[in-house]
MMTF fields as JSON, N, C-alpha, C and O atoms, coordinates in Angstrom:
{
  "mmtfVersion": "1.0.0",
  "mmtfProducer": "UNKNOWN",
  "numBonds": 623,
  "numAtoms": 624,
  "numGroups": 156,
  "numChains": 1,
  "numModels": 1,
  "chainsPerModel": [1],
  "groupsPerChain": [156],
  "chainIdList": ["A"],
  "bondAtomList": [4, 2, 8, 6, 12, 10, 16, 14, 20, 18, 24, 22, 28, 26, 32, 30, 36, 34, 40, 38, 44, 42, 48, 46, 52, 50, 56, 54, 60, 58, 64, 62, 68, 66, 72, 70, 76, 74, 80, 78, 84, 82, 88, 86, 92, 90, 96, 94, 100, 98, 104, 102, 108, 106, 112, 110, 116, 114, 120, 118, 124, 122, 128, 126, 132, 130, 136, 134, 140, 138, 144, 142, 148, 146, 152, 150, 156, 154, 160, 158, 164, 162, 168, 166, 172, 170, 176, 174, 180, 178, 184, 182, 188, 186, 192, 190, 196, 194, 200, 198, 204, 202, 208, 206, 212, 210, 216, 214, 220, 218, 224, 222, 228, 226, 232, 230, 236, 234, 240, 238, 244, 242, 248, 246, 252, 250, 256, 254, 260, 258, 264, 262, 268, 266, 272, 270, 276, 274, 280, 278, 284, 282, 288, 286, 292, 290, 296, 294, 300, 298, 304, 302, 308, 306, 312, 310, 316, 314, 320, 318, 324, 322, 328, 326, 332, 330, 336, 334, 340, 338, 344, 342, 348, 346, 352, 350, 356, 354, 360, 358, 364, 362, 368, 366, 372, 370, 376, 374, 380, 378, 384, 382, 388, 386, 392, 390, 396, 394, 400, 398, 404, 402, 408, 406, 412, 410, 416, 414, 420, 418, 424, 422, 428, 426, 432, 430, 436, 434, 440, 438, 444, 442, 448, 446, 452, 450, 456, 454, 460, 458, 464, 462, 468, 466, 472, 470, 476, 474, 480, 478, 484, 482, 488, 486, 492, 490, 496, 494, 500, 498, 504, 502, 508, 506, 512, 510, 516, 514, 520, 518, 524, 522, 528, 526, 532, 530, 536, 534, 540, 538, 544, 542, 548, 546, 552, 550, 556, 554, 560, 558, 564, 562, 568, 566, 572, 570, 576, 574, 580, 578, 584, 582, 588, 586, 592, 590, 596, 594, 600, 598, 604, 602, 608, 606, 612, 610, 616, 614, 620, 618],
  "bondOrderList": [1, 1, 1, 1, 1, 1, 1, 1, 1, 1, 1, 1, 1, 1, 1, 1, 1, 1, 1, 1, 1, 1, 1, 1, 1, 1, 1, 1, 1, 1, 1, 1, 1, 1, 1, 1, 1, 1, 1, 1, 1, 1, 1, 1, 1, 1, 1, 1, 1, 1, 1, 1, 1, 1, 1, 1, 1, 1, 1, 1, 1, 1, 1, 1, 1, 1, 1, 1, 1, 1, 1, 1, 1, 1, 1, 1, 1, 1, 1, 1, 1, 1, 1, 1, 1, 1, 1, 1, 1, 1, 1, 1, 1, 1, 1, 1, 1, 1, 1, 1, 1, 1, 1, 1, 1, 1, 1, 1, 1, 1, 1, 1, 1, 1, 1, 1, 1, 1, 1, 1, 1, 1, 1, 1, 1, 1, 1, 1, 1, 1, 1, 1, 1, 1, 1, 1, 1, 1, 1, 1, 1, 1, 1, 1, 1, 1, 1, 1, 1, 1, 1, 1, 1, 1, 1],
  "groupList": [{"groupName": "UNK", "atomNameList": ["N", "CA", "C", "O"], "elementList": ["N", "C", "C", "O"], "formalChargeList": [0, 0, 0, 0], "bondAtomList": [1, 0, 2, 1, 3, 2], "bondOrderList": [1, 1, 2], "singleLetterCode": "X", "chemCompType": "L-PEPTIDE LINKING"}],
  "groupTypeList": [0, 0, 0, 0, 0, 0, 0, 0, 0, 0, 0, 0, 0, 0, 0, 0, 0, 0, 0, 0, 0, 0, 0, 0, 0, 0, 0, 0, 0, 0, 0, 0, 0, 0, 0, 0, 0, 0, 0, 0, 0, 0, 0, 0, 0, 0, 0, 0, 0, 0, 0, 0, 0, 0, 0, 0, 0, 0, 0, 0, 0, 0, 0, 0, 0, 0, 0, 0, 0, 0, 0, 0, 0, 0, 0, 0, 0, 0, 0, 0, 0, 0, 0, 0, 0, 0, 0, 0, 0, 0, 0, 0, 0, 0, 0, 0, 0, 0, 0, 0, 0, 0, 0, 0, 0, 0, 0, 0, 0, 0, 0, 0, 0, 0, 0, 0, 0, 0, 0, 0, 0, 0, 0, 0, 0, 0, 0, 0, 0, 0, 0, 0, 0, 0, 0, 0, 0, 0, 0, 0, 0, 0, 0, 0, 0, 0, 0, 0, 0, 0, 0, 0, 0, 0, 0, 0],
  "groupIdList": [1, 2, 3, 4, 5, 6, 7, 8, 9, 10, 11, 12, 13, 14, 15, 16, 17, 18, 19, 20, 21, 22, 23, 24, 25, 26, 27, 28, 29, 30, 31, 32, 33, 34, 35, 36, 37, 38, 39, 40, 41, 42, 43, 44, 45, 46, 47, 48, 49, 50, 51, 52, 53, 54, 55, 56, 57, 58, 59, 60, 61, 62, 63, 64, 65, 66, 67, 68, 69, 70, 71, 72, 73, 74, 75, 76, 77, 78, 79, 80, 81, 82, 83, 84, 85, 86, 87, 88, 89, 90, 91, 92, 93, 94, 95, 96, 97, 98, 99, 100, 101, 102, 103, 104, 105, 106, 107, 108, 109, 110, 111, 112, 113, 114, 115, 116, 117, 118, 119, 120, 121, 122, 123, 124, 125, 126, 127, 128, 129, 130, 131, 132, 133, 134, 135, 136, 137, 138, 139, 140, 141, 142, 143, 144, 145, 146, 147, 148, 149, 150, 151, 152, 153, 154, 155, 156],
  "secStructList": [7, 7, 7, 7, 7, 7, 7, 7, 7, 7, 7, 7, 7, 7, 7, 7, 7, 7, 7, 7, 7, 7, 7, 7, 7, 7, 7, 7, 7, 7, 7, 7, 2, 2, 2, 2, 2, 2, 2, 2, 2, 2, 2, 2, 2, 2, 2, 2, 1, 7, 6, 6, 7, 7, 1, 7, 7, 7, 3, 3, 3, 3, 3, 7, 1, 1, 7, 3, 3, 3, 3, 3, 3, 3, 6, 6, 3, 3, 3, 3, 7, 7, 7, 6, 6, 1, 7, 1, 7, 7, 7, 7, 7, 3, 3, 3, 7, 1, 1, 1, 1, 7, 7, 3, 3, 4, 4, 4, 4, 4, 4, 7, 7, 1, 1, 3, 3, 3, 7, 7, 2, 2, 2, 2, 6, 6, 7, 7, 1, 1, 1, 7, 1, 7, 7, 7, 7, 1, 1, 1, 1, 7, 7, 6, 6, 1, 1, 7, 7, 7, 7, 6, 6, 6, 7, 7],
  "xCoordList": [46.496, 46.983, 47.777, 48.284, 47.843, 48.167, 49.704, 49.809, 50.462, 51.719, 51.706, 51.104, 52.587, 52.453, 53.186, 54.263, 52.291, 53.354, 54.816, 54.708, 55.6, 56.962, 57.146, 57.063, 57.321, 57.141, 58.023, 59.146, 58.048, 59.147, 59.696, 59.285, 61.319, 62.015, 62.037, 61.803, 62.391, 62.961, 64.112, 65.278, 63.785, 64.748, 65.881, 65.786, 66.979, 68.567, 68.221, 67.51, 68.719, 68.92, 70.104, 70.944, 70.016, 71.249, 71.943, 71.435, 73.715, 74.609, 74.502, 74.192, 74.977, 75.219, 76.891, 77.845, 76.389, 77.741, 78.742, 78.792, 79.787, 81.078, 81.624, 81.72, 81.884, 82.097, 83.625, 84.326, 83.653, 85.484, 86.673, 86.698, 87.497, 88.836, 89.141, 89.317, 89.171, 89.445, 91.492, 92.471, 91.792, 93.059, 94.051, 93.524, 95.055, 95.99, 96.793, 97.285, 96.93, 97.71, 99.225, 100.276, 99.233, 100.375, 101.626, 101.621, 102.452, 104.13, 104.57, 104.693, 104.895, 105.154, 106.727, 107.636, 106.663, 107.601, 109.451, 109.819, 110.132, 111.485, 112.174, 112.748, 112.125, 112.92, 114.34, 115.21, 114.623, 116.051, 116.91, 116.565, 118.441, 119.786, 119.648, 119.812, 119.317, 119.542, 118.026, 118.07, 117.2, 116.213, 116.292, 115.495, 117.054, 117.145, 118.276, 117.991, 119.412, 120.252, 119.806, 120.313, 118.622, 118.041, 117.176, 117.288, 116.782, 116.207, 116.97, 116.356, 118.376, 119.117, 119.417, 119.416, 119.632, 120.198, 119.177, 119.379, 117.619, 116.723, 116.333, 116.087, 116.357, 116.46, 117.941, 118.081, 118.606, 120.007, 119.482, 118.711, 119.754, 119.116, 118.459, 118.665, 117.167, 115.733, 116.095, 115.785, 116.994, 117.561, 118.394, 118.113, 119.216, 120.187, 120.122, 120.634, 119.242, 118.825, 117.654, 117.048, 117.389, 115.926, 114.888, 115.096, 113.975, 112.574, 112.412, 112.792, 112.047, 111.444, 112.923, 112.701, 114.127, 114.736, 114.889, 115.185, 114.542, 113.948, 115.131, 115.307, 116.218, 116.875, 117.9, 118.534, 118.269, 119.227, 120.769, 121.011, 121.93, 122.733, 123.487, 123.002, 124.542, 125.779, 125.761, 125.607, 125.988, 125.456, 126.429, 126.708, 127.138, 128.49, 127.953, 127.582, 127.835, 127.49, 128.873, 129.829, 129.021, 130.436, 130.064, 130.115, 129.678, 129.064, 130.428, 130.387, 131.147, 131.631, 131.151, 129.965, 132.176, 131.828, 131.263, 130.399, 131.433, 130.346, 130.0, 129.932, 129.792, 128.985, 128.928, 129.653, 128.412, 127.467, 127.996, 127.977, 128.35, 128.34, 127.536, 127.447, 126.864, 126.393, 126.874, 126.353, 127.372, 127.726, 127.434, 127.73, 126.805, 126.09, 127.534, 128.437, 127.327, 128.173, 127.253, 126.318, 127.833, 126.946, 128.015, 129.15, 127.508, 127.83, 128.996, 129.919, 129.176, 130.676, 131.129, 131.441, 131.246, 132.117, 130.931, 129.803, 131.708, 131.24, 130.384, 131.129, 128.859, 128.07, 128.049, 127.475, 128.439, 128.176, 127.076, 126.96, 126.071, 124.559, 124.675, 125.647, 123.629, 123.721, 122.397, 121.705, 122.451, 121.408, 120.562, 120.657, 119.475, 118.291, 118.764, 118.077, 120.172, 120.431, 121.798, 122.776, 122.086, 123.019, 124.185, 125.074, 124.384, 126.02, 126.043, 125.11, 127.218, 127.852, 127.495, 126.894, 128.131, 127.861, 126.561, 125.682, 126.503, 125.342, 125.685, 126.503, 125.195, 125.92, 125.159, 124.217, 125.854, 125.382, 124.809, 125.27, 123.603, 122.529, 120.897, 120.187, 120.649, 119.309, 118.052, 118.28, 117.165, 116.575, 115.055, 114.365, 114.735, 113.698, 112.712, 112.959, 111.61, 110.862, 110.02, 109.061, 110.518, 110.338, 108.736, 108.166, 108.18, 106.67, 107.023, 107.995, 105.132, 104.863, 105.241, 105.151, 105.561, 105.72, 106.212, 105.593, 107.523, 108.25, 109.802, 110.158, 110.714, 112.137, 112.756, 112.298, 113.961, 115.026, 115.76, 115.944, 116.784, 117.407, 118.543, 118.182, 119.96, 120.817, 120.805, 120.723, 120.916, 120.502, 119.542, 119.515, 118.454, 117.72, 117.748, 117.056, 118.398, 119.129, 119.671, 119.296, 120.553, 121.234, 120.741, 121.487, 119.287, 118.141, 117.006, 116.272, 117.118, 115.829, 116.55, 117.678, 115.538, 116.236, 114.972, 114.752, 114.473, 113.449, 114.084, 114.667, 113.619, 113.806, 115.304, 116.287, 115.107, 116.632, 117.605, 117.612, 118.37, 119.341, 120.691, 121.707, 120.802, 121.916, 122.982, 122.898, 123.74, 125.185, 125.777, 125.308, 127.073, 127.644, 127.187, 127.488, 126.212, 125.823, 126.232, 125.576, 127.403, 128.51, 128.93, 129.176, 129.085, 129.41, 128.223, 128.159, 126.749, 125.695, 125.535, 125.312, 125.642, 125.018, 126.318, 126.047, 127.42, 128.503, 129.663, 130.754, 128.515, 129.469, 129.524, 128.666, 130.295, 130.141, 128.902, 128.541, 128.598, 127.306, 127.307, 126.388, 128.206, 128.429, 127.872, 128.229, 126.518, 125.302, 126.549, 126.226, 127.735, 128.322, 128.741, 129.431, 128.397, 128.48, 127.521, 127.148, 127.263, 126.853, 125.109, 124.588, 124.565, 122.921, 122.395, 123.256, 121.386, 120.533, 121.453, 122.06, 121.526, 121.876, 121.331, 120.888, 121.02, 120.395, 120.563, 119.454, 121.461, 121.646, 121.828, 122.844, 121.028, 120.875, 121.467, 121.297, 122.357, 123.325, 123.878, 123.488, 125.164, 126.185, 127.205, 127.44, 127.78, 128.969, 130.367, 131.033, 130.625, 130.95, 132.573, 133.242, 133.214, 134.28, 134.708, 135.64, 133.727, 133.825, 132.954, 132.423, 132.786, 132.438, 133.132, 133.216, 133.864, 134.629, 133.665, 132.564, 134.2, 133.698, 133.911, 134.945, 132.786, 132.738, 133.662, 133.716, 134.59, 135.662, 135.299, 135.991, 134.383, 133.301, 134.696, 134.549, 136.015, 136.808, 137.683, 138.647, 137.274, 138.079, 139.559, 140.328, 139.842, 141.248, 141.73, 141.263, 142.775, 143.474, 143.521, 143.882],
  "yCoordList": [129.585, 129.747, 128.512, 127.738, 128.392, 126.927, 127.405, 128.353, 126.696, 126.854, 126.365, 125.401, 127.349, 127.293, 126.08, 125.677, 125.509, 124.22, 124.927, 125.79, 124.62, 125.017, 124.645, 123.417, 125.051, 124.518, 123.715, 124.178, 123.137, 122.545, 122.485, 122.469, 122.345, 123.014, 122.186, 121.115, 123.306, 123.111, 122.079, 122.474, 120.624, 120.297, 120.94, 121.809, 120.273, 120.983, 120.542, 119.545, 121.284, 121.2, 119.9, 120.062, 118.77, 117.546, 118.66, 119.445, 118.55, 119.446, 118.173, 116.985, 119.295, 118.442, 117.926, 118.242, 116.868, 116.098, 116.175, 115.897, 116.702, 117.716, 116.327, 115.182, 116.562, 115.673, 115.096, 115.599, 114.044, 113.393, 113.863, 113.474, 114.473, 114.868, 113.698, 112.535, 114.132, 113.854, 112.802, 113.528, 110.947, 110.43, 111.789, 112.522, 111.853, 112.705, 111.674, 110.856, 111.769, 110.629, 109.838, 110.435, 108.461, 108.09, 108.457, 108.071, 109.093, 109.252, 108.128, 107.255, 108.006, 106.399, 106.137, 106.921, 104.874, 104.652, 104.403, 103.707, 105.214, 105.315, 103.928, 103.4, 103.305, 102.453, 102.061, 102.922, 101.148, 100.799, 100.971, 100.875, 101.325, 100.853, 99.631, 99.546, 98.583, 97.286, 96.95, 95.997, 97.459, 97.287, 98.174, 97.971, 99.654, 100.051, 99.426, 99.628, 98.771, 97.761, 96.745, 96.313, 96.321, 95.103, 96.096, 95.698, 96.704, 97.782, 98.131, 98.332, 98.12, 98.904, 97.629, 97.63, 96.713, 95.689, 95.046, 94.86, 94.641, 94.198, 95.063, 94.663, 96.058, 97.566, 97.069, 96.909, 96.985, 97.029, 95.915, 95.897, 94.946, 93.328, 93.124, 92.498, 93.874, 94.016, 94.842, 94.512, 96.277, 96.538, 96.079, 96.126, 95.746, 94.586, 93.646, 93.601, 92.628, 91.225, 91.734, 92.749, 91.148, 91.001, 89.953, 88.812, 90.574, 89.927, 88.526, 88.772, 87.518, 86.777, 85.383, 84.298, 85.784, 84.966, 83.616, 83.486, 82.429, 80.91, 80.362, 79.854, 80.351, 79.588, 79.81, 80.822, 79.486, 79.677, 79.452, 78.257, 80.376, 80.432, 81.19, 82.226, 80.721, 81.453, 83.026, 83.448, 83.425, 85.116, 85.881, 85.414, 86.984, 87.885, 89.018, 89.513, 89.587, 90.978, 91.85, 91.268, 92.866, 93.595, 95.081, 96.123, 94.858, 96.289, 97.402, 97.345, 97.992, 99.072, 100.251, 100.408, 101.332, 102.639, 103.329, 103.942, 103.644, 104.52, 103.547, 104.083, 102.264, 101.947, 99.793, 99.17, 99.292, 98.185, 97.426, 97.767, 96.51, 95.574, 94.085, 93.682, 93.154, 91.94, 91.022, 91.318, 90.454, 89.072, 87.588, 86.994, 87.187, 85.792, 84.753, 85.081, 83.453, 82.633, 81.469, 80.691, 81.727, 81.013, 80.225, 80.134, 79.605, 77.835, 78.279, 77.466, 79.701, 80.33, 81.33, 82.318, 81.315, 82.37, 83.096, 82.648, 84.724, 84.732, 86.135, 86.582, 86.794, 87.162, 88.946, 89.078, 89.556, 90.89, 91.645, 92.091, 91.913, 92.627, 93.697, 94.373, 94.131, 95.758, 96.025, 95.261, 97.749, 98.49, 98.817, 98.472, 99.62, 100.053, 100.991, 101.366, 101.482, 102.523, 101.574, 102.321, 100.496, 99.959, 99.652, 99.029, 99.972, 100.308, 99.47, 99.305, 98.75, 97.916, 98.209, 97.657, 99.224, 99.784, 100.6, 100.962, 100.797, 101.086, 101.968, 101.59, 102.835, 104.325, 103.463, 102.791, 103.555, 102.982, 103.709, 104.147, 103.872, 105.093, 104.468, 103.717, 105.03, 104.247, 105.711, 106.043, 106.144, 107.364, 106.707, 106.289, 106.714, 106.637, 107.465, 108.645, 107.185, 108.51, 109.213, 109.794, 109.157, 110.242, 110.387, 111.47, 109.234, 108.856, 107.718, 106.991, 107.701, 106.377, 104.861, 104.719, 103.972, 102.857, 103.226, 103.151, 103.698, 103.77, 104.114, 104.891, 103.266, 103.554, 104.0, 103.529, 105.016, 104.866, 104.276, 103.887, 103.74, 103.131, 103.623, 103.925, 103.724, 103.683, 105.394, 106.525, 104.864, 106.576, 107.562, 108.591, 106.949, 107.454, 108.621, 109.626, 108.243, 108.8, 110.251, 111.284, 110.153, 111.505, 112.699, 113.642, 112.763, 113.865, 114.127, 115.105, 112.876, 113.285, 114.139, 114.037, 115.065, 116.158, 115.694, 116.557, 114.805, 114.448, 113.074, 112.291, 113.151, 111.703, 111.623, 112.33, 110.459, 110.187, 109.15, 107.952, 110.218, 109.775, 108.484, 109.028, 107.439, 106.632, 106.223, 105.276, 106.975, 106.717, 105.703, 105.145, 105.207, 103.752, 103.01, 102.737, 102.398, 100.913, 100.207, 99.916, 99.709, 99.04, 99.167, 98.098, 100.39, 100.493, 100.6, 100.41, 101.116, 100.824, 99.25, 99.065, 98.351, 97.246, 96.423, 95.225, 96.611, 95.808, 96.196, 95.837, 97.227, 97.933, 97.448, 96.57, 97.581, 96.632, 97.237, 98.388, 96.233, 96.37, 97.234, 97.12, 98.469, 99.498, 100.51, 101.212, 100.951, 102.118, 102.673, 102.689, 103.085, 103.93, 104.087, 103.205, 104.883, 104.848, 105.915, 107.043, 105.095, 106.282, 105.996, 105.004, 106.923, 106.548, 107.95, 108.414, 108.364, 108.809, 110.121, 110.632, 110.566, 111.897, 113.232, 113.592, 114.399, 114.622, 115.588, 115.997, 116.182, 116.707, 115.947, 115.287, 116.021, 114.885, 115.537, 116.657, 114.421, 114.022, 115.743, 116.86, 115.096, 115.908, 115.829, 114.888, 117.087, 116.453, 115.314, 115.801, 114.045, 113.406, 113.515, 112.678, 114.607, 115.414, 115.908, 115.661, 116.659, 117.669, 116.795, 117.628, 115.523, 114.53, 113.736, 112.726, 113.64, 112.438, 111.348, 111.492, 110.123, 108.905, 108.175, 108.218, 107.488, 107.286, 105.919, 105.396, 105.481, 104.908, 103.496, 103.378, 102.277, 101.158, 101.371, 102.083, 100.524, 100.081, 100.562, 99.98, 102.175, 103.371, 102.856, 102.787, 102.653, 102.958, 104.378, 105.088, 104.254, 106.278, 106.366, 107.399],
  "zCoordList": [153.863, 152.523, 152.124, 152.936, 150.73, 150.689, 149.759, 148.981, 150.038, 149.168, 147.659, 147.185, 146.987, 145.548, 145.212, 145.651, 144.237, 143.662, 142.889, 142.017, 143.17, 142.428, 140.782, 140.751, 139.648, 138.829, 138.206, 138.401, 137.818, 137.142, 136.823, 135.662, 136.747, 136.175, 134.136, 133.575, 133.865, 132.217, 131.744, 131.775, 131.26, 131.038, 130.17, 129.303, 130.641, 129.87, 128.613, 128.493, 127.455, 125.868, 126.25, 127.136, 125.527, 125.261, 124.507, 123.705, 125.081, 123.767, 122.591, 122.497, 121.804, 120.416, 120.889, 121.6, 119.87, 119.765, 118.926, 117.728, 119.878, 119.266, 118.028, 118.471, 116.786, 115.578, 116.465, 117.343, 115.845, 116.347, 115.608, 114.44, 115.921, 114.939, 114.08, 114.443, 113.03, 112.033, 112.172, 112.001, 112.521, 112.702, 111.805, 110.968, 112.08, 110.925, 110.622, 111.4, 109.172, 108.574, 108.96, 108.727, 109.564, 109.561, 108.464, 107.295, 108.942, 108.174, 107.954, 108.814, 106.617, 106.353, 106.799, 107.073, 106.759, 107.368, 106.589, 105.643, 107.408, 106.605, 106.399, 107.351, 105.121, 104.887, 105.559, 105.422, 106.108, 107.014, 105.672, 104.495, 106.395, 105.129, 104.419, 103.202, 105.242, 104.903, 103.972, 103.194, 104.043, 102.767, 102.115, 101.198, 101.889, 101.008, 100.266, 99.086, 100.316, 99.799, 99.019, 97.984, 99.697, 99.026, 97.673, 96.513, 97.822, 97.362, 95.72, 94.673, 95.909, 95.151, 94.444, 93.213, 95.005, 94.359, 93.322, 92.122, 94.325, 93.177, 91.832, 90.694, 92.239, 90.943, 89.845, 88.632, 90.73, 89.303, 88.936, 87.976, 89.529, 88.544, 87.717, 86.678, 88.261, 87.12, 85.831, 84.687, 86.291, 85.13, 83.793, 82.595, 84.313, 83.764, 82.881, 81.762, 83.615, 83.207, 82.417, 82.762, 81.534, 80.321, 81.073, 81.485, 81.091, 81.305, 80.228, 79.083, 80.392, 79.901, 79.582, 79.046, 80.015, 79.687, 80.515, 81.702, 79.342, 79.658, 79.904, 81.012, 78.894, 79.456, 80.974, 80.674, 82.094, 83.368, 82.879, 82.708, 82.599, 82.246, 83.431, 83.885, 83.869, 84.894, 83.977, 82.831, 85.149, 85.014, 85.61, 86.714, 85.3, 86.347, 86.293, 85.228, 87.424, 87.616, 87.697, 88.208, 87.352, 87.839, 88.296, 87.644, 89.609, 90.148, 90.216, 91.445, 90.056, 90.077, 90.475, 90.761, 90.535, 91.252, 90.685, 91.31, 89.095, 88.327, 87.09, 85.984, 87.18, 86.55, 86.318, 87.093, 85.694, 86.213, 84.656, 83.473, 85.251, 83.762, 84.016, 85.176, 82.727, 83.522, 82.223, 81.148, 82.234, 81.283, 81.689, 82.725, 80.635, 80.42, 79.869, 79.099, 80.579, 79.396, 78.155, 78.345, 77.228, 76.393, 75.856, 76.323, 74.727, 74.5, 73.524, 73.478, 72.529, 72.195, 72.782, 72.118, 73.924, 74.694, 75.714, 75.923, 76.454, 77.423, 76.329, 75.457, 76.392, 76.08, 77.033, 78.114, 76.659, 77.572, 77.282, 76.141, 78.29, 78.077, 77.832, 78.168, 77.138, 76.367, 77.494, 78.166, 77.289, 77.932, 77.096, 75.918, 77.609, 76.494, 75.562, 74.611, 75.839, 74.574, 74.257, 74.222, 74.072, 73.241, 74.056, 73.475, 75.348, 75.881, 76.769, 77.556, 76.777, 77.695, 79.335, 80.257, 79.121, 80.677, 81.25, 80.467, 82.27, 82.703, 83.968, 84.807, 84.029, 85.517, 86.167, 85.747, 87.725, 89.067, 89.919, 90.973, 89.385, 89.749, 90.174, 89.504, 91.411, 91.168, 92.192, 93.355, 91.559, 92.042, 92.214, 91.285, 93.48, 94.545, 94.733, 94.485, 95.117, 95.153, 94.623, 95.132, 93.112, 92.402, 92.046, 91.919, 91.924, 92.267, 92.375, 92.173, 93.068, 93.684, 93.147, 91.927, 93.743, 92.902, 91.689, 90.628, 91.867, 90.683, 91.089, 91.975, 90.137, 90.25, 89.171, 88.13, 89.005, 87.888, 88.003, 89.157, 86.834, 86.894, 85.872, 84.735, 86.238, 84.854, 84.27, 84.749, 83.198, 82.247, 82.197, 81.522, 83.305, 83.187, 84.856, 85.023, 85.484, 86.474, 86.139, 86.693, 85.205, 84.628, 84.195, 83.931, 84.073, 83.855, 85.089, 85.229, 85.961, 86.974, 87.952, 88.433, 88.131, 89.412, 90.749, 91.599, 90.816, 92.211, 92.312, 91.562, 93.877, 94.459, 95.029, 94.807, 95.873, 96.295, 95.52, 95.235, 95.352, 94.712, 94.947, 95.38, 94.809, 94.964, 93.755, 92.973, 93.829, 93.35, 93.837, 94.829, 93.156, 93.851, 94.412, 95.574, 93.66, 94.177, 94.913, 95.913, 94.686, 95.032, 96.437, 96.996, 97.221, 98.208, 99.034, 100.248, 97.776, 98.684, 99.265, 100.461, 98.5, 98.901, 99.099, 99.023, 99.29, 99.912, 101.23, 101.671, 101.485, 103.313, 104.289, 104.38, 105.4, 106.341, 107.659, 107.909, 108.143, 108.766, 109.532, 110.344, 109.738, 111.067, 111.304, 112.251, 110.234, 109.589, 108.716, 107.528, 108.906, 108.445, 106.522, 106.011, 105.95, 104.441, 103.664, 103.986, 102.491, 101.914, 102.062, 102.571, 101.588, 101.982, 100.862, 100.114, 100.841, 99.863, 99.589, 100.531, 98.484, 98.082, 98.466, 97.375, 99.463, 99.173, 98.301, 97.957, 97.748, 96.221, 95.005, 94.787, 94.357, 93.133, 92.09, 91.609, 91.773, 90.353, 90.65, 90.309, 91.602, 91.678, 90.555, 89.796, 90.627, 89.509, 90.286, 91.199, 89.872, 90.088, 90.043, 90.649, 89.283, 89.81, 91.152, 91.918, 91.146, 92.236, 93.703, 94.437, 94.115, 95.026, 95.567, 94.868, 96.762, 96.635, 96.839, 97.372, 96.329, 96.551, 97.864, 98.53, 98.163, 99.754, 99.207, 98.094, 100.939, 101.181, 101.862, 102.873, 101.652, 102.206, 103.572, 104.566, 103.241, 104.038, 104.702, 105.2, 104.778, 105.463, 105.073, 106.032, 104.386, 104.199, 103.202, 102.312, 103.891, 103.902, 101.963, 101.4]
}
């Protein structure tokens, strides 16, 4: 008797190829103190100063605690800048966030309830290098009564 040929076996089905997970989106990255400073500062400036002005004239900024003055000197005396609604002064407010590629600035601060909020400029962008100070609000446009104001030079 002759032995049975064995048959062959059945090749394996190839598995399918399991799809690749889908990267999950990088968390962007949190701005340092020290560029959000730079941050605050190029914002007040841009606010401030008028676009398009040709001639270079000595320029004074007067950053203060609740609010921003900028005076020009001109050829009769010294020139103080108005804001988009007429006023000397300007709140030291600058709100982040609120959408993309986009900042407030000033008065316009006093109605937005999104974004992070920076009050006092001033101590934002003139503290000493120790992290310690003020940094984003996260309750926006507190009443400014009822807040104390942060202290740059810890004194009592």
């Amino acid at each position: 008797p002759k032995p049975k040929p064995k048959p062959e076996p059945k090749p394996k089905p190839k598995p399918k190829p399991t799809p690749k997970p889908k990267p999950e989106p990088k968390p962007e990255p949190k701005p340092t103190p020290s560029a959000m400073r730079r941050l605050a500062l190029l914002a007040a400036l841009a606010a401030l100063v008028g676009r398009g002005a040709s001639d270079l004239k000595p320029l004074g900024l007067d950053f203060g605690s609740d609010s921003c003055v900028v005076a020009r000197l001109q050829s009769g005396g010294v020139d103080v800048a108005v804001n988009s609604i007429s006023q000397r002064r300007t709140p030291s407010a600058v709100i982040l966030g609120h959408e993309p590629k986009r900042r407030l600035l000033g008065e316009q601060t006093q109605t937005e309830r999104r974004g992070m909020l920076f009050k006092d400029v001033r101590a934002l962008l003139f503290r000493r290098g120790d992290g310690a100070g003020p940094g984003p609000n996260p309750n926006p446009n507190p009443n400014p009564e009822s807040s104390p104001s942060p202290n740059p030079n810890n004194e009592p």
